[in-house]
mmCIF file of N, CA and C in Angstrom:
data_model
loop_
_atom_site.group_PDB
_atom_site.id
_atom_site.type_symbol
_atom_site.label_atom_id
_atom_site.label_comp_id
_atom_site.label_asym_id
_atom_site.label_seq_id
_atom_site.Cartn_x
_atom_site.Cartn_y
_atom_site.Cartn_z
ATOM 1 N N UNK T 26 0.922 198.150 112.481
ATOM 2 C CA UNK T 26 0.295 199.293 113.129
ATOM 3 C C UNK T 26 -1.154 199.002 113.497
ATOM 4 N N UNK T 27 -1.513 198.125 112.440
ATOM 5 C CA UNK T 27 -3.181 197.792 112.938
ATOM 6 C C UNK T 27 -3.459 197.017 113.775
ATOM 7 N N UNK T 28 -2.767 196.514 114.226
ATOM 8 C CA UNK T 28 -2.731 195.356 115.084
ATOM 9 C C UNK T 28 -2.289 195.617 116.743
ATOM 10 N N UNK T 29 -1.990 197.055 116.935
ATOM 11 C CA UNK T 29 -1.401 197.957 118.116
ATOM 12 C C UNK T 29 -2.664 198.105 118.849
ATOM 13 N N UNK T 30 -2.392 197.672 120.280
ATOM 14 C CA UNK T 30 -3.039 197.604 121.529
ATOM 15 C C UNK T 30 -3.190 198.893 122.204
ATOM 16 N N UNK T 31 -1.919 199.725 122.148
ATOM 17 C CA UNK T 31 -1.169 200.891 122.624
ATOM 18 C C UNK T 31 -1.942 202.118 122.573
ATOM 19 N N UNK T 32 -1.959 203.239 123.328
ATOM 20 C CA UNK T 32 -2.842 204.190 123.269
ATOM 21 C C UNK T 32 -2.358 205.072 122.082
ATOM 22 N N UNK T 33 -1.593 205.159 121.592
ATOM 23 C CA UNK T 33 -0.767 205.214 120.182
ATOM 24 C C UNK T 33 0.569 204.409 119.572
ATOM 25 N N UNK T 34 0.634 204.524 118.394
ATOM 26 C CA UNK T 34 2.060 203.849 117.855
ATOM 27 C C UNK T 34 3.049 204.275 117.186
ATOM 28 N N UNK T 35 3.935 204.416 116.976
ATOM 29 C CA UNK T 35 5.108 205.089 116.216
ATOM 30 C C UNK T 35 6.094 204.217 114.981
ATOM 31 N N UNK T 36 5.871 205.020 114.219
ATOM 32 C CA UNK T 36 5.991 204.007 113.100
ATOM 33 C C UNK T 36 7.561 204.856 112.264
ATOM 34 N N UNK T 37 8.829 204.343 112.693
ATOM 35 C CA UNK T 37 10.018 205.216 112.561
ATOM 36 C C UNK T 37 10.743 205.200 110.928
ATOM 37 N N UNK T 38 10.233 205.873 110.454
ATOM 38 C CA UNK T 38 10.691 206.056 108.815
ATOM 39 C C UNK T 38 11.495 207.393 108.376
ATOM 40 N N UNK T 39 13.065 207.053 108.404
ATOM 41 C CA UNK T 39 13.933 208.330 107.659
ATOM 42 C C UNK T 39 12.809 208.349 106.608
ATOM 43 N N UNK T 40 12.323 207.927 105.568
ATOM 44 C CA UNK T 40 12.004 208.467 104.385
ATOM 45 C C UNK T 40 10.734 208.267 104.273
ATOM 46 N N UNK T 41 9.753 209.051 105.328
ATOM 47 C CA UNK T 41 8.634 208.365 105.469
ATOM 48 C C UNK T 41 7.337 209.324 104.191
ATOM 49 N N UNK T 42 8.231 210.617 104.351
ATOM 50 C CA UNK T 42 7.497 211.727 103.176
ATOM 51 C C UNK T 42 7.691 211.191 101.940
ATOM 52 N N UNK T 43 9.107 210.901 101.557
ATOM 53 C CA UNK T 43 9.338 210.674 100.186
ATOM 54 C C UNK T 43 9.024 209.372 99.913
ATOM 55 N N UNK T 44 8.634 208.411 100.568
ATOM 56 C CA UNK T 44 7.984 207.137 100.221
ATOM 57 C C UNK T 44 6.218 206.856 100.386
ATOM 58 N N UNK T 45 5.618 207.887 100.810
ATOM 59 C CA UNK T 45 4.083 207.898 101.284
ATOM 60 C C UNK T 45 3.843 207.076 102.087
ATOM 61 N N UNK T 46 4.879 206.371 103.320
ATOM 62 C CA UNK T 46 4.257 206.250 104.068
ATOM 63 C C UNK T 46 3.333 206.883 105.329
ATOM 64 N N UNK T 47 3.208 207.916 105.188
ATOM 65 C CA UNK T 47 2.550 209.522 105.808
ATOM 66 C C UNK T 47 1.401 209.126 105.804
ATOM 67 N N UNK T 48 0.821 207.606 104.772
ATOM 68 C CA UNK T 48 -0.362 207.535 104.721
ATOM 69 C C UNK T 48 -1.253 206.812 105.312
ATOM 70 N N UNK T 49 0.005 206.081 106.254
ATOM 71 C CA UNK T 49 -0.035 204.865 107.287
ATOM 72 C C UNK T 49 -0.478 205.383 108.517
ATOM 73 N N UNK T 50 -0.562 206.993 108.346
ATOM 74 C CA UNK T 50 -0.071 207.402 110.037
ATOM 75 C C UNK T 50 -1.190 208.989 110.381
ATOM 76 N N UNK T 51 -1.881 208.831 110.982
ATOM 77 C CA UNK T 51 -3.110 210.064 111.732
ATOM 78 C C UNK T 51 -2.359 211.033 111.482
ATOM 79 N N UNK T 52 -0.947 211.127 112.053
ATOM 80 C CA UNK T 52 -0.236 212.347 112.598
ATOM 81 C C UNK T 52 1.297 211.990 112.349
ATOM 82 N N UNK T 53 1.929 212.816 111.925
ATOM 83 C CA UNK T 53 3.748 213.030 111.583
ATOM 84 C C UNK T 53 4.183 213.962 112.834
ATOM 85 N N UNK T 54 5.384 213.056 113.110
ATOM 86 C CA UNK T 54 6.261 214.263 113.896
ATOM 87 C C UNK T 54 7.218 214.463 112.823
ATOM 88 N N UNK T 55 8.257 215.557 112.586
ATOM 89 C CA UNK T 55 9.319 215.125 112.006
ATOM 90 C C UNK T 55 10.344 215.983 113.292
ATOM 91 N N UNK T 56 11.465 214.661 113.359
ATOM 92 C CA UNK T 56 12.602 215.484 114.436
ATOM 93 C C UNK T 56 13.912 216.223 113.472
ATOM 94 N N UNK T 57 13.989 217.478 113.345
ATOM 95 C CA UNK T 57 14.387 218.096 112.464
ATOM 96 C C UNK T 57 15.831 218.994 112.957
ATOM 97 N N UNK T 58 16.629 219.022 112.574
ATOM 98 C CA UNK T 58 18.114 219.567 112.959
ATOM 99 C C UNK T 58 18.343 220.610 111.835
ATOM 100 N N UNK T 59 19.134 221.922 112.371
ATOM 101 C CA UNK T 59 19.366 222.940 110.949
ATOM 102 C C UNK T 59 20.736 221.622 110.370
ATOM 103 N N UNK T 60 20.249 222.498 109.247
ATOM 104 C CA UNK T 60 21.650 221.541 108.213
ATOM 105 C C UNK T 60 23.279 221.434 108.985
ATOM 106 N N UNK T 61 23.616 222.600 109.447
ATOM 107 C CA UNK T 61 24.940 222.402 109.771
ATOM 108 C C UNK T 61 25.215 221.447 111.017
ATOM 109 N N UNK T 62 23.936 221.627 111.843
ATOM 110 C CA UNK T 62 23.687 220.479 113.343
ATOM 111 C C UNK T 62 24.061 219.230 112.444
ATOM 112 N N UNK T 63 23.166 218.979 111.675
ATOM 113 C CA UNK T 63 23.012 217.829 110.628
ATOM 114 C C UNK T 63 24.424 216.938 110.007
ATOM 115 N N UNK T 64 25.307 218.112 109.352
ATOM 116 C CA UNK T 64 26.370 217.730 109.141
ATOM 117 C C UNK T 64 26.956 217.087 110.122
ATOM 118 N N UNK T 65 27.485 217.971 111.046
ATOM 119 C CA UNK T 65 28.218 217.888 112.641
ATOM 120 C C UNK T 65 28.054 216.759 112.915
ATOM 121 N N UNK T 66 26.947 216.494 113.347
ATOM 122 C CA UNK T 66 26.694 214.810 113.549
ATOM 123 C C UNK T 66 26.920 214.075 113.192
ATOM 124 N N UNK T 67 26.502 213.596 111.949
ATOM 125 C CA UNK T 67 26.618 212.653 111.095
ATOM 126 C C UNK T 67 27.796 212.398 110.543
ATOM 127 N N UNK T 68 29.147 213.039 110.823
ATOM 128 C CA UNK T 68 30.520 213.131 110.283
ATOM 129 C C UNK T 68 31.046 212.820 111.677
ATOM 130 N N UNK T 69 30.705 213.062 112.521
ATOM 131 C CA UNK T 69 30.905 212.331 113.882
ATOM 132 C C UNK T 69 30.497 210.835 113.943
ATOM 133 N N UNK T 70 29.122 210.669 113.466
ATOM 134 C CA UNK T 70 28.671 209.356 113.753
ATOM 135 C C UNK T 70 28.922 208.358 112.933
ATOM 136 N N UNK T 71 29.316 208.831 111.465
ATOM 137 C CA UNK T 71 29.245 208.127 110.382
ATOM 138 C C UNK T 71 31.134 208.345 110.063
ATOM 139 N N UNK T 72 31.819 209.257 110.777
ATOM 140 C CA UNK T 72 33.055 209.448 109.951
ATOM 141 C C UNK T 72 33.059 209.820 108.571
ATOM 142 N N UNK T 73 32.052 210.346 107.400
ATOM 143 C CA UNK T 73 31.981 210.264 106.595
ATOM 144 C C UNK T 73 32.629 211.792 106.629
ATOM 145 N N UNK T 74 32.972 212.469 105.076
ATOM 146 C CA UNK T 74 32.861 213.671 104.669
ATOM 147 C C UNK T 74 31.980 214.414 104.492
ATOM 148 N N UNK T 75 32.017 215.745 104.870
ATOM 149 C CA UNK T 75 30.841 216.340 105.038
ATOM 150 C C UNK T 75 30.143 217.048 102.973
ATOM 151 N N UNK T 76 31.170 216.744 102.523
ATOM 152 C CA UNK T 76 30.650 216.650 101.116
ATOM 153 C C UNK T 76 29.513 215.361 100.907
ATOM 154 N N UNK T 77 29.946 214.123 101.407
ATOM 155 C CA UNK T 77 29.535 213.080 101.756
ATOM 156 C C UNK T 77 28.472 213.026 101.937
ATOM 157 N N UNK T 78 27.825 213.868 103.039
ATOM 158 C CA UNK T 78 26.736 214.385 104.466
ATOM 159 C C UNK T 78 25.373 214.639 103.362
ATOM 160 N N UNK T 79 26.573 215.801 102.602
ATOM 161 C CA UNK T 79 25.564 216.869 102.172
ATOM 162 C C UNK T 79 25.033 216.409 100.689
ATOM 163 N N UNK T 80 25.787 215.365 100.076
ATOM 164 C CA UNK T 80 25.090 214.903 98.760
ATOM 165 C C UNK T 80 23.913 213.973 99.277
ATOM 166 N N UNK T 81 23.907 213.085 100.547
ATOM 167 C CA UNK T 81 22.796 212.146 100.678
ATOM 168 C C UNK T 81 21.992 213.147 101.495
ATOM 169 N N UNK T 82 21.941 214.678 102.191
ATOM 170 C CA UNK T 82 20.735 215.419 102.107
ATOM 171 C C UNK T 82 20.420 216.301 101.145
ATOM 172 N N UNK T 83 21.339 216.361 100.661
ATOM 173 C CA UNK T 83 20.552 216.921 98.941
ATOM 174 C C UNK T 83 19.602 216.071 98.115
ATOM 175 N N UNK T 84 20.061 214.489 98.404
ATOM 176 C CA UNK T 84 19.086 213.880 97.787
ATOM 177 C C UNK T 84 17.697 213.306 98.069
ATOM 178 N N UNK T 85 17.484 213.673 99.559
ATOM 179 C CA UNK T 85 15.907 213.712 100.510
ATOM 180 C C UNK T 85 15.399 214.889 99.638
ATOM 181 N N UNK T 86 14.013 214.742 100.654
ATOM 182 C CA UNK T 86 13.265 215.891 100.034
ATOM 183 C C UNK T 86 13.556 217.572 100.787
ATOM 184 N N UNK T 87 13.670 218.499 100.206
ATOM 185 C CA UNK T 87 14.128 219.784 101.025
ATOM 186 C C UNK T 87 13.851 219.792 102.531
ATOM 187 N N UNK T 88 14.094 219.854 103.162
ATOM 188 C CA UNK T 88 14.010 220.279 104.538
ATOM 189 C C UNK T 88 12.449 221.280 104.775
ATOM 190 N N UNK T 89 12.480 222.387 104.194
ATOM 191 C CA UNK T 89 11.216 223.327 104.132
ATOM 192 C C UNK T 89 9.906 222.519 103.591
ATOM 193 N N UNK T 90 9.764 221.107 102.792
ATOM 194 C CA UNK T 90 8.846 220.506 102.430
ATOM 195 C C UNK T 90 8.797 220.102 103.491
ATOM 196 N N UNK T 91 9.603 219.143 104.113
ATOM 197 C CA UNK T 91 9.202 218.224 105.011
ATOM 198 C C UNK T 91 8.771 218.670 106.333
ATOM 199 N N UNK T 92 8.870 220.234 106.398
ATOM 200 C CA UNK T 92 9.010 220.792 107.897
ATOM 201 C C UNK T 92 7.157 221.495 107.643
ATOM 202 N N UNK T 93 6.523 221.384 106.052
ATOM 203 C CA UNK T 93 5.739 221.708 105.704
ATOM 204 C C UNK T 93 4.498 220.621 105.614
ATOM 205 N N UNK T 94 5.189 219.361 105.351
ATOM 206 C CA UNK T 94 4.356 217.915 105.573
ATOM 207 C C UNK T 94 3.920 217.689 106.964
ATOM 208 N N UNK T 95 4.802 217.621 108.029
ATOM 209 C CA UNK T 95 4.661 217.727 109.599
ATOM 210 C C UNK T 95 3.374 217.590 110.145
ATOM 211 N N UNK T 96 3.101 217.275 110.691
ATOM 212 C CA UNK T 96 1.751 217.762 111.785
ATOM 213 C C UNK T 96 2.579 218.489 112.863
ATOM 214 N N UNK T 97 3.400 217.771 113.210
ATOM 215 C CA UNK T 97 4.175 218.285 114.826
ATOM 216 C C UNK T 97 5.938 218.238 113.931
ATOM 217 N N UNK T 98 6.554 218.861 115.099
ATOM 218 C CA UNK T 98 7.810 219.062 114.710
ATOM 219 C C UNK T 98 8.763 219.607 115.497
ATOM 220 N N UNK T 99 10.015 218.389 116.130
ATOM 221 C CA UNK T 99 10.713 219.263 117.084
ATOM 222 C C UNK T 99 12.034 219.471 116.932
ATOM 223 N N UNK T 100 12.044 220.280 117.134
ATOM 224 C CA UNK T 100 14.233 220.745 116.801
ATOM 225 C C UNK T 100 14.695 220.280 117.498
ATOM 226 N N UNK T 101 15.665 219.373 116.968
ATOM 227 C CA UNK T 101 17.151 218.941 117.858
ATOM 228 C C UNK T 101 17.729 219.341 117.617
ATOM 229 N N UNK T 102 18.350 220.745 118.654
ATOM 230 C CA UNK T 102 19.385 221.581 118.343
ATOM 231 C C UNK T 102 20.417 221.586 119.074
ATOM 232 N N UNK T 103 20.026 221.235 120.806
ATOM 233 C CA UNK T 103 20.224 220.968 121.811
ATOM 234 C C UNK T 103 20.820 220.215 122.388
ATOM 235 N N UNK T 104 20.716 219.859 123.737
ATOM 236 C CA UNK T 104 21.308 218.463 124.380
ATOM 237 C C UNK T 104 20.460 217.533 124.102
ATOM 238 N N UNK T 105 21.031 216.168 124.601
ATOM 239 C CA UNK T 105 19.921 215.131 124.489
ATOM 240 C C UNK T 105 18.841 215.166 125.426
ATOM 241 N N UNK T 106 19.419 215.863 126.575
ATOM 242 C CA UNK T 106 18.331 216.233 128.141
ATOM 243 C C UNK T 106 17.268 217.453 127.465
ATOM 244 N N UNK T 107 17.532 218.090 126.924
ATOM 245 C CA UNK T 107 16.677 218.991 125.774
ATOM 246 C C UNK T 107 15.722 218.144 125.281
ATOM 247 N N UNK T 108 16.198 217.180 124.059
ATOM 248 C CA UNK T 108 15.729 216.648 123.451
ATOM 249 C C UNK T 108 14.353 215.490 123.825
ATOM 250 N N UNK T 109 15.134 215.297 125.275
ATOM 251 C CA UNK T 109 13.879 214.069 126.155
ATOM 252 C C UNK T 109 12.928 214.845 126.516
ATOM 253 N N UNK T 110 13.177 216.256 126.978
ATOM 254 C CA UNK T 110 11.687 217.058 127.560
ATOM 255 C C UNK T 110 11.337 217.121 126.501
ATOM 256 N N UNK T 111 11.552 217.269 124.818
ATOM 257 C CA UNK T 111 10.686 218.041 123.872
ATOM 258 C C UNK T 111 9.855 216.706 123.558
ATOM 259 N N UNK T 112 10.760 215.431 123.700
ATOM 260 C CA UNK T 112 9.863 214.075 123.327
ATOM 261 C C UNK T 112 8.719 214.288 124.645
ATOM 262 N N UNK T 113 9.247 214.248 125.915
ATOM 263 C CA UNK T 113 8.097 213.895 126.856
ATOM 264 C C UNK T 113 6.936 214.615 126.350
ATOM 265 N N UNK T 114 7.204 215.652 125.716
ATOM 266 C CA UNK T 114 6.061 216.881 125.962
ATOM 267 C C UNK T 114 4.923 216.202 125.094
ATOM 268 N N UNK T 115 5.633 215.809 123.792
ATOM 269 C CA UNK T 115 5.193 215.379 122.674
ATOM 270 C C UNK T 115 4.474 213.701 123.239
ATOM 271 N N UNK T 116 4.743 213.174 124.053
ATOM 272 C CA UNK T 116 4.087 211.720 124.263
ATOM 273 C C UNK T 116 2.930 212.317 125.057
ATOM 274 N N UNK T 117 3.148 212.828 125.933
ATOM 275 C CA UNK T 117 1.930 213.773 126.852
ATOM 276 C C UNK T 117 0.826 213.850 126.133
ATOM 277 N N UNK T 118 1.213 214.749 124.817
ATOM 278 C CA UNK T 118 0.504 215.565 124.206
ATOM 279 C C UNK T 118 -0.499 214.042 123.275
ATOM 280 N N UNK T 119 0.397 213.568 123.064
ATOM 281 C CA UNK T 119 -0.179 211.906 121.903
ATOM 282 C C UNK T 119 -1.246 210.927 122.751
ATOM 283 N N UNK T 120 -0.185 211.300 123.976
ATOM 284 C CA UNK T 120 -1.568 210.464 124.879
ATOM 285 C C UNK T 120 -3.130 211.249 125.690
ATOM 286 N N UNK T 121 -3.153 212.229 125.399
ATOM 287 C CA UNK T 121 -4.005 213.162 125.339
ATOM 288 C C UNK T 121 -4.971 212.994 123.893
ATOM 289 N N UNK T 122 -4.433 212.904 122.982
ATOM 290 C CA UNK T 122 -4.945 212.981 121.720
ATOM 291 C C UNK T 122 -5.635 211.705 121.638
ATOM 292 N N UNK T 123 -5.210 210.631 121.920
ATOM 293 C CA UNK T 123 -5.678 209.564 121.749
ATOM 294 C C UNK T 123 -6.305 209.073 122.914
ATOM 295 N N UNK T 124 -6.404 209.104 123.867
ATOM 296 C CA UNK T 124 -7.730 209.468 125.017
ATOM 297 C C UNK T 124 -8.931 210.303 124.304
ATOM 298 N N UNK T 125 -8.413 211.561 123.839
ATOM 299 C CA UNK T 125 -10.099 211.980 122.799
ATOM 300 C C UNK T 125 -10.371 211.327 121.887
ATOM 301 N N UNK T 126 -9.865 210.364 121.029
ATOM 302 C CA UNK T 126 -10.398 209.748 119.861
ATOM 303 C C UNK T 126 -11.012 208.434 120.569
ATOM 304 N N UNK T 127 -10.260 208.153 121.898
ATOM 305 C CA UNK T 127 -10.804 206.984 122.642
ATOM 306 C C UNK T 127 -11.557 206.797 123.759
ATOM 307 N N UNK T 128 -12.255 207.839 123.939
ATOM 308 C CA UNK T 128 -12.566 208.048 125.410
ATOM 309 C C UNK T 128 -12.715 206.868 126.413
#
């Protein structure tokens, strides 16, 4: 990360709260799905059981912590065409931010 040229960098950690790497980083997004989105997916993507699903998010940190750690935070509830405007908005917004720290 220290070594990034880039007008910002993204540093992609499932477990980035419960390991402190939060401490690596100015600013957190977290991309956040309600639980049942959560399931749905992941029993799609993984074939697993949704008993399965729900013991390895029982064993993260609550959802309400992590949505509480955040700086930024966007719901994927949606389509993926959803999902690209809420990222664009969010790179917009990063490269804005980091133009003021850099003028």
């Amino acid at each position: 990360l220290s070594n990034s040229n880039a007008a910002y960098s993204i540093l992609v950690s499932p477990l980035l709260f419960e390991t402190d790497q939060s401490s690596l980083v100015n600013r957190t997004l977290l991309i956040d799905a309600p639980v049942g989105t959560q399931l749905a997916r992941a029993s799609q993507r993984d074939s697993s059981s949704l008993d399965q699903i729900q013991k390895i998010i029982d064993s993260q940190l609550p959802r309400d912590v992590k949505l509480s750690k955040a700086d930024d935070i966007i719901i994927n509830d949606g389509s993926m065409i959803e999902l690209e405007d809420k990222i664009r908005d969010k790179h917009l917004f990063y490269l804005e931010q980091a133009h003021e720290q850099n003028p």
